XYZ file of C-alpha atoms in Angstrom:
388
model
C 56.713 -19.776 -36.790
C 56.354 -21.976 -33.557
C 53.762 -19.628 -32.310
C 51.991 -19.683 -35.679
C 52.277 -23.596 -35.801
C 50.664 -23.990 -31.965
C 47.800 -21.101 -32.755
C 46.831 -23.286 -36.075
C 46.731 -26.555 -34.064
C 44.551 -25.224 -31.464
C 42.285 -23.596 -33.927
C 42.202 -26.794 -35.849
C 41.107 -28.798 -32.915
C 38.611 -26.260 -31.665
C 36.951 -26.682 -34.885
C 37.192 -30.413 -34.894
C 35.333 -30.389 -31.462
C 32.489 -28.180 -32.691
C 32.195 -30.527 -35.352
C 31.817 -33.651 -32.859
C 35.286 -34.727 -34.242
C 36.716 -35.312 -30.451
C 39.196 -38.047 -31.780
C 40.335 -36.026 -34.590
C 41.039 -33.259 -32.138
C 42.751 -35.241 -29.798
C 45.189 -36.605 -32.628
C 45.779 -33.168 -33.900
C 46.880 -31.907 -30.264
C 49.315 -34.693 -29.417
C 50.847 -34.455 -32.473
C 51.485 -30.636 -31.909
C 52.293 -31.553 -28.075
C 54.859 -33.934 -29.163
C 56.429 -31.071 -31.104
C 56.040 -28.239 -28.740
C 55.922 -30.019 -25.110
C 56.519 -26.845 -23.350
C 53.645 -25.222 -24.546
C 51.006 -24.094 -21.863
C 48.004 -23.716 -24.139
C 48.336 -27.086 -26.148
C 48.496 -28.890 -22.578
C 45.066 -26.979 -21.420
C 43.590 -27.629 -24.547
C 44.474 -31.229 -24.730
C 43.349 -31.731 -21.213
C 39.875 -30.248 -22.391
C 39.312 -32.411 -25.388
C 40.310 -35.535 -23.241
C 37.562 -34.116 -20.465
C 34.985 -34.040 -23.514
C 35.946 -37.586 -24.437
C 35.608 -38.684 -20.742
C 38.984 -39.677 -20.601
C 39.379 -37.952 -16.879
C 42.666 -39.523 -16.065
C 44.276 -38.511 -19.269
C 42.892 -35.139 -18.993
C 44.504 -34.843 -15.309
C 47.900 -35.982 -16.713
C 47.658 -33.135 -19.309
C 46.820 -30.707 -16.690
C 49.574 -31.692 -14.235
C 52.043 -31.147 -17.283
C 50.613 -27.849 -17.772
C 51.106 -26.922 -14.042
C 54.691 -28.420 -14.357
C 55.173 -25.840 -17.269
C 53.181 -22.895 -14.962
C 52.355 -23.638 -11.455
C 50.648 -20.570 -11.170
C 48.182 -21.077 -14.115
C 44.863 -19.973 -13.032
C 42.898 -22.252 -15.737
C 44.975 -25.168 -15.271
C 44.344 -25.057 -11.536
C 40.540 -24.306 -12.039
C 40.294 -27.009 -14.798
C 41.889 -29.565 -12.514
C 39.475 -28.977 -10.089
C 36.488 -29.894 -12.370
C 38.204 -33.172 -13.489
C 38.843 -34.008 -9.892
C 35.306 -33.186 -8.993
C 34.054 -35.047 -12.029
C 36.065 -38.064 -10.839
C 34.329 -37.937 -7.401
C 37.523 -36.771 -5.619
C 35.833 -33.756 -3.989
C 38.152 -33.106 -1.301
C 41.048 -32.947 -3.666
C 38.922 -30.795 -6.394
C 38.627 -28.345 -3.144
C 42.316 -27.962 -3.057
C 42.705 -27.171 -6.613
C 39.862 -24.803 -6.375
C 41.264 -23.262 -3.516
C 44.666 -22.584 -5.541
C 42.447 -21.361 -8.594
C 40.562 -18.886 -6.488
C 43.740 -17.341 -5.262
C 44.787 -16.373 -8.645
C 41.362 -15.618 -10.043
C 40.918 -12.309 -12.202
C 39.063 -9.803 -9.847
C 35.308 -9.190 -10.337
C 34.648 -6.838 -13.176
C 38.012 -7.640 -14.865
C 36.792 -11.252 -15.708
C 34.896 -12.886 -19.072
C 31.686 -13.608 -18.109
C 32.233 -17.321 -19.167
C 34.316 -17.488 -15.979
C 31.438 -16.518 -13.712
C 29.941 -19.683 -13.441
C 33.087 -22.070 -12.735
C 34.274 -19.758 -10.339
C 31.275 -19.748 -8.383
C 31.281 -23.447 -8.455
C 34.647 -23.519 -7.295
C 33.689 -21.116 -4.315
C 30.918 -23.368 -3.591
C 32.928 -26.440 -3.630
C 35.655 -25.060 -1.213
C 32.944 -23.623 1.139
C 31.210 -27.180 1.294
C 34.361 -29.007 1.808
C 35.662 -26.560 4.507
C 32.333 -27.056 6.736
C 32.684 -30.900 6.211
C 36.443 -30.612 7.181
C 35.508 -28.564 10.139
C 32.492 -30.840 11.159
C 35.016 -33.873 10.981
C 37.794 -32.261 13.219
C 35.106 -31.199 15.742
C 33.562 -34.732 15.871
C 37.072 -36.352 16.188
C 38.468 -33.811 18.685
C 35.800 -32.981 20.608
C 36.092 -35.421 22.934
C 39.577 -34.666 23.890
C 38.824 -30.932 24.007
C 36.085 -31.693 26.623
C 39.033 -32.912 29.038
C 40.723 -29.517 28.734
C 37.461 -27.574 28.791
C 38.452 -25.697 32.116
C 41.122 -23.919 29.916
C 40.643 -20.879 27.583
C 40.842 -22.839 24.157
C 39.572 -19.933 22.109
C 43.151 -19.960 20.217
C 42.875 -23.772 19.379
C 39.011 -23.096 18.026
C 40.098 -20.464 15.958
C 43.035 -23.031 14.798
C 40.653 -25.398 13.892
C 38.764 -22.886 11.635
C 42.036 -21.705 9.813
C 43.086 -25.755 9.306
C 39.624 -26.270 7.747
C 39.975 -23.500 5.590
C 36.904 -21.670 6.949
C 38.708 -18.657 7.986
C 42.277 -16.917 7.251
C 45.066 -16.206 9.339
C 45.408 -12.377 10.231
C 48.701 -10.944 11.438
C 49.631 -7.704 12.723
C 50.164 -5.195 9.897
C 51.289 -1.788 11.394
C 50.922 1.217 9.089
C 54.159 2.977 10.728
C 56.422 0.806 13.099
C 56.311 -3.004 13.862
C 57.718 -4.030 17.045
C 59.117 -7.493 16.517
C 58.165 -10.886 18.479
C 55.138 -9.127 20.080
C 52.134 -11.709 19.587
C 49.181 -10.701 17.396
C 46.185 -10.876 19.992
C 42.980 -9.476 18.649
C 41.345 -8.666 21.988
C 43.947 -8.850 25.201
C 42.463 -10.403 28.234
C 41.086 -8.209 30.824
C 43.426 -9.501 33.653
C 46.246 -7.295 31.891
C 43.999 -4.284 33.062
C 43.055 -4.334 36.679
C 41.829 -0.719 36.172
C 39.107 -1.536 33.766
C 37.006 -1.593 36.626
C 37.548 2.105 37.629
C 36.910 2.993 33.991
C 33.709 0.939 33.410
C 32.510 2.377 36.788
C 32.883 5.857 35.458
C 30.696 5.061 32.161
C 27.558 7.176 33.577
C 29.651 9.892 34.330
C 31.169 10.196 30.752
C 28.020 9.624 29.126
C 26.409 12.338 30.950
C 28.625 14.647 29.495
C 28.772 13.126 26.067
C 24.646 13.104 26.258
C 24.940 16.922 26.627
C 27.083 17.090 23.665
C 24.586 14.641 21.592
C 21.673 17.049 22.659
C 23.632 20.250 21.183
C 24.522 18.416 17.775
C 27.975 17.166 18.683
C 29.859 20.584 18.872
C 33.667 20.273 18.406
C 33.201 16.892 16.362
C 34.914 16.733 12.915
C 35.444 14.300 10.352
C 37.826 11.112 11.675
C 38.926 10.690 8.101
C 40.490 13.895 6.709
C 43.355 13.351 4.263
C 45.249 15.988 2.764
C 44.982 16.549 -1.061
C 47.036 13.826 -3.052
C 47.004 11.508 -0.208
C 45.675 7.998 -1.263
C 41.987 7.413 0.133
C 41.827 3.969 -0.822
C 39.216 2.136 1.248
C 38.315 5.291 3.226
C 37.285 7.360 -0.016
C 33.732 7.284 1.034
C 34.261 8.537 4.838
C 37.191 11.117 3.766
C 36.193 14.673 5.156
C 32.691 13.213 5.939
C 30.608 13.379 9.401
C 29.283 10.022 8.718
C 32.288 9.243 10.812
C 33.459 11.993 13.308
C 35.074 12.667 16.367
C 36.113 14.922 19.196
C 39.606 14.604 20.578
C 40.384 15.379 24.171
C 44.085 14.526 23.530
C 45.832 14.327 20.225
C 49.349 13.219 19.142
C 50.312 13.911 22.936
C 48.760 17.137 23.031
C 45.543 17.994 25.173
C 43.099 19.693 23.476
C 42.021 22.358 25.919
C 38.510 23.469 24.283
C 37.375 19.672 24.349
C 38.430 19.042 27.559
C 36.566 22.362 29.039
C 33.399 20.463 27.356
C 34.375 17.413 29.264
C 35.979 18.027 32.455
C 34.551 14.982 34.299
C 35.651 12.740 31.387
C 39.048 14.373 31.275
C 39.567 13.768 35.060
C 38.532 9.965 34.649
C 41.145 9.618 31.897
C 43.872 11.370 33.877
C 43.709 8.530 36.434
C 44.257 6.127 33.772
C 47.718 4.631 32.194
C 47.201 6.383 28.955
C 49.918 5.807 26.416
C 52.875 8.541 27.018
C 54.743 8.875 23.708
C 55.609 12.538 23.370
C 54.485 14.015 20.148
C 52.455 10.817 19.717
C 50.324 9.709 22.371
C 48.258 9.743 24.606
C 45.463 9.776 22.236
C 41.710 9.856 23.563
C 38.515 10.740 21.833
C 34.769 10.238 21.426
C 34.008 8.174 18.146
C 30.850 8.910 16.512
C 29.425 6.598 13.736
C 26.312 7.992 12.059
C 23.281 5.483 11.102
C 23.701 2.692 8.701
C 27.478 3.513 8.269
C 30.332 0.857 7.989
C 33.998 1.564 8.711
C 36.094 -0.308 6.230
C 38.711 -3.044 7.266
C 41.810 -1.109 7.911
C 45.111 -1.477 10.431
C 46.740 0.906 12.773
C 49.889 2.668 13.302
C 51.781 0.276 15.590
C 51.537 -2.424 17.959
C 53.796 -0.883 20.474
C 50.177 0.266 21.672
C 46.804 -1.055 21.975
C 43.611 0.734 21.825
C 40.841 0.553 24.632
C 37.392 0.976 23.487
C 34.270 1.961 26.205
C 30.907 1.829 24.434
C 28.804 4.908 25.737
C 25.699 5.156 23.115
C 24.673 1.806 21.338
C 21.379 2.474 19.837
C 20.658 -0.708 18.061
C 22.522 -3.364 15.981
C 26.181 -2.642 15.861
C 29.603 -4.252 15.858
C 32.821 -4.738 15.738
C 35.587 -7.378 14.319
C 39.339 -7.681 15.074
C 40.814 -10.435 12.590
C 38.670 -13.410 13.290
C 36.632 -12.586 16.274
C 33.685 -10.188 16.179
C 31.985 -8.925 19.110
C 28.848 -6.570 20.061
C 28.875 -3.484 22.041
C 27.768 -3.645 25.478
C 27.290 -0.219 27.047
C 30.029 0.053 29.862
C 32.015 -2.780 28.958
C 35.780 -2.220 27.921
C 38.177 -4.012 25.846
C 41.569 -3.446 24.431
C 42.608 -4.478 20.940
C 45.816 -4.428 18.972
C 44.493 -2.330 16.104
C 47.393 -3.496 13.939
C 45.435 -6.516 13.181
C 42.667 -5.781 10.650
C 39.411 -4.833 11.955
C 36.229 -3.083 11.097
C 33.014 -1.657 12.690
C 29.595 -1.133 11.624
C 26.225 0.735 12.980
C 23.111 -0.635 11.548
C 21.032 1.156 13.781
C 18.836 4.432 13.177
C 20.686 6.351 15.183
C 24.387 7.620 16.237
C 26.967 4.925 17.542
C 29.585 6.796 20.193
C 32.277 5.032 21.939
C 35.416 6.464 23.780
C 38.759 5.457 22.267
C 41.998 5.834 24.048
C 45.690 4.446 23.807
C 47.923 2.259 26.218
C 51.014 0.687 26.147
C 51.094 -2.797 24.681
C 51.527 -4.643 28.260
C 53.998 -7.097 26.934
C 56.541 -4.206 26.382
C 59.152 -3.973 29.352
C 59.440 -0.346 30.712
C 62.998 -0.157 29.085
C 61.387 -0.959 25.831
C 58.877 1.582 26.403
C 61.538 4.380 27.206
C 63.480 3.071 23.730
C 60.382 3.451 21.740
C 59.577 6.857 22.946
C 63.076 7.866 21.644
C 62.824 6.037 18.631
C 59.451 7.744 17.368
C 60.969 10.897 18.091
C 64.249 10.150 16.163
C 62.484 8.660 13.474
C 60.256 12.034 13.121
C 63.378 14.215 13.147
C 65.135 12.018 10.239
C 61.993 12.418 8.208
C 61.980 16.232 9.165
C 64.964 16.359 7.193
C 66.871 17.666 10.510
C-alpha cells in the first residue's frame, strides 16, 4: 500500500508540474515525504520541484537527504551537481559530478535523456581538474624550482592525480603478485648498466630482422592465440590474428631452436644478457610485430617479479606506448624496462609494420634469495594446479 501511495504522490506532483502548478506539486510531495521520510524517489522529486521553483538551497537539502538514504544514488549525485553549478559553486559541483560519473550507467545502457547531463558533468569535471592543476602549478612551481636538480616525475604525476586529471595505476598481475614491490611504470636505466651492450647490438639484431621482413616474416604467428572457450575480453579482435604476431626465441624457459637458427647473432646477444631464469616459465624473448594502424588494447601482465625489456627495431612512422600515466614514443635502439603488471597499451599509426624485441628480466628489487624462492614457488604452484 505504501508503494502505491508513493507512486500516486509522484504522479500527482509531476502532473501539477506539467500544468505549471509548482506550488501544488511542492505541497503534494512534502505531505508524502512527511508520511514516508525514507523514500528516495520522493526526496529526488521534491528536490526537482524545489529547483524548478528556484529554491536551490531547499533543493540541496532534499538531495542531501536523498543521499543519506542511498549514498550511491547516481541521480542524487548528478542532480546535486546541477544544483551546485546553478548556485555558482562549480568546484563543489565538480565533486558531485565526479561521484555521479563513477556510478553512471555505461554507454548504450542509459536513456537518451541522460546523455546531455552526463556530458555536462564530464565537461565541468574536466574544466575544474584543469583549473586545479593550473592553480597547484602556479602555487607550487616556485618551490619545485628549488628542487629542480632532483627527478620530480613522481611529484608531477602526483599533482595530476590530486587535480583529477589522471587516475592511479597499481600493479595488477594476472597470475602472481609479489607484495611490497613498488609499481614503477618505466624503471630507471641505472638499474641496467648492460643496456649499453644491448643497444650497441641494435644493428646486428636489425640486420637479421630485416631479412625476416624481406621473406614475409617466416615463423611469426599470432601473439594472441586463446584456446576455444577462453574469455577473449579486449583481445577478441586480435585473437588468432596476424595483426599482432611474434617470433619466439625463448618461450616459457625453452629455447626455440628453429627461430634461433634463423637469428643466430640475435641469440648470441641475448645469451650475454641477464635474462630472467625461471625454469618452465622464463626466459621469454621474442620479436613482436604490430601491423599498420593496429592497437594493442590496455592490459596487464603475469607477475611483478619480472620486468619486460623493449628494444625498438623497426619504427616506420607514428607509434607509441603507454604504461600507467606515462606515454613514450619509440626510438630505434633505445631500450627501456617496464613493469607490465601496470596497465599498458601500444599502437602503430604508421602505414607499415612496427617491430620491437621483447625479453624478460628479474625485477631488480628482488634479492637473490627471493629469486630462488620465486623459482620454486612457480614450479610448486604449477604442480598443484596439475593435480600432482
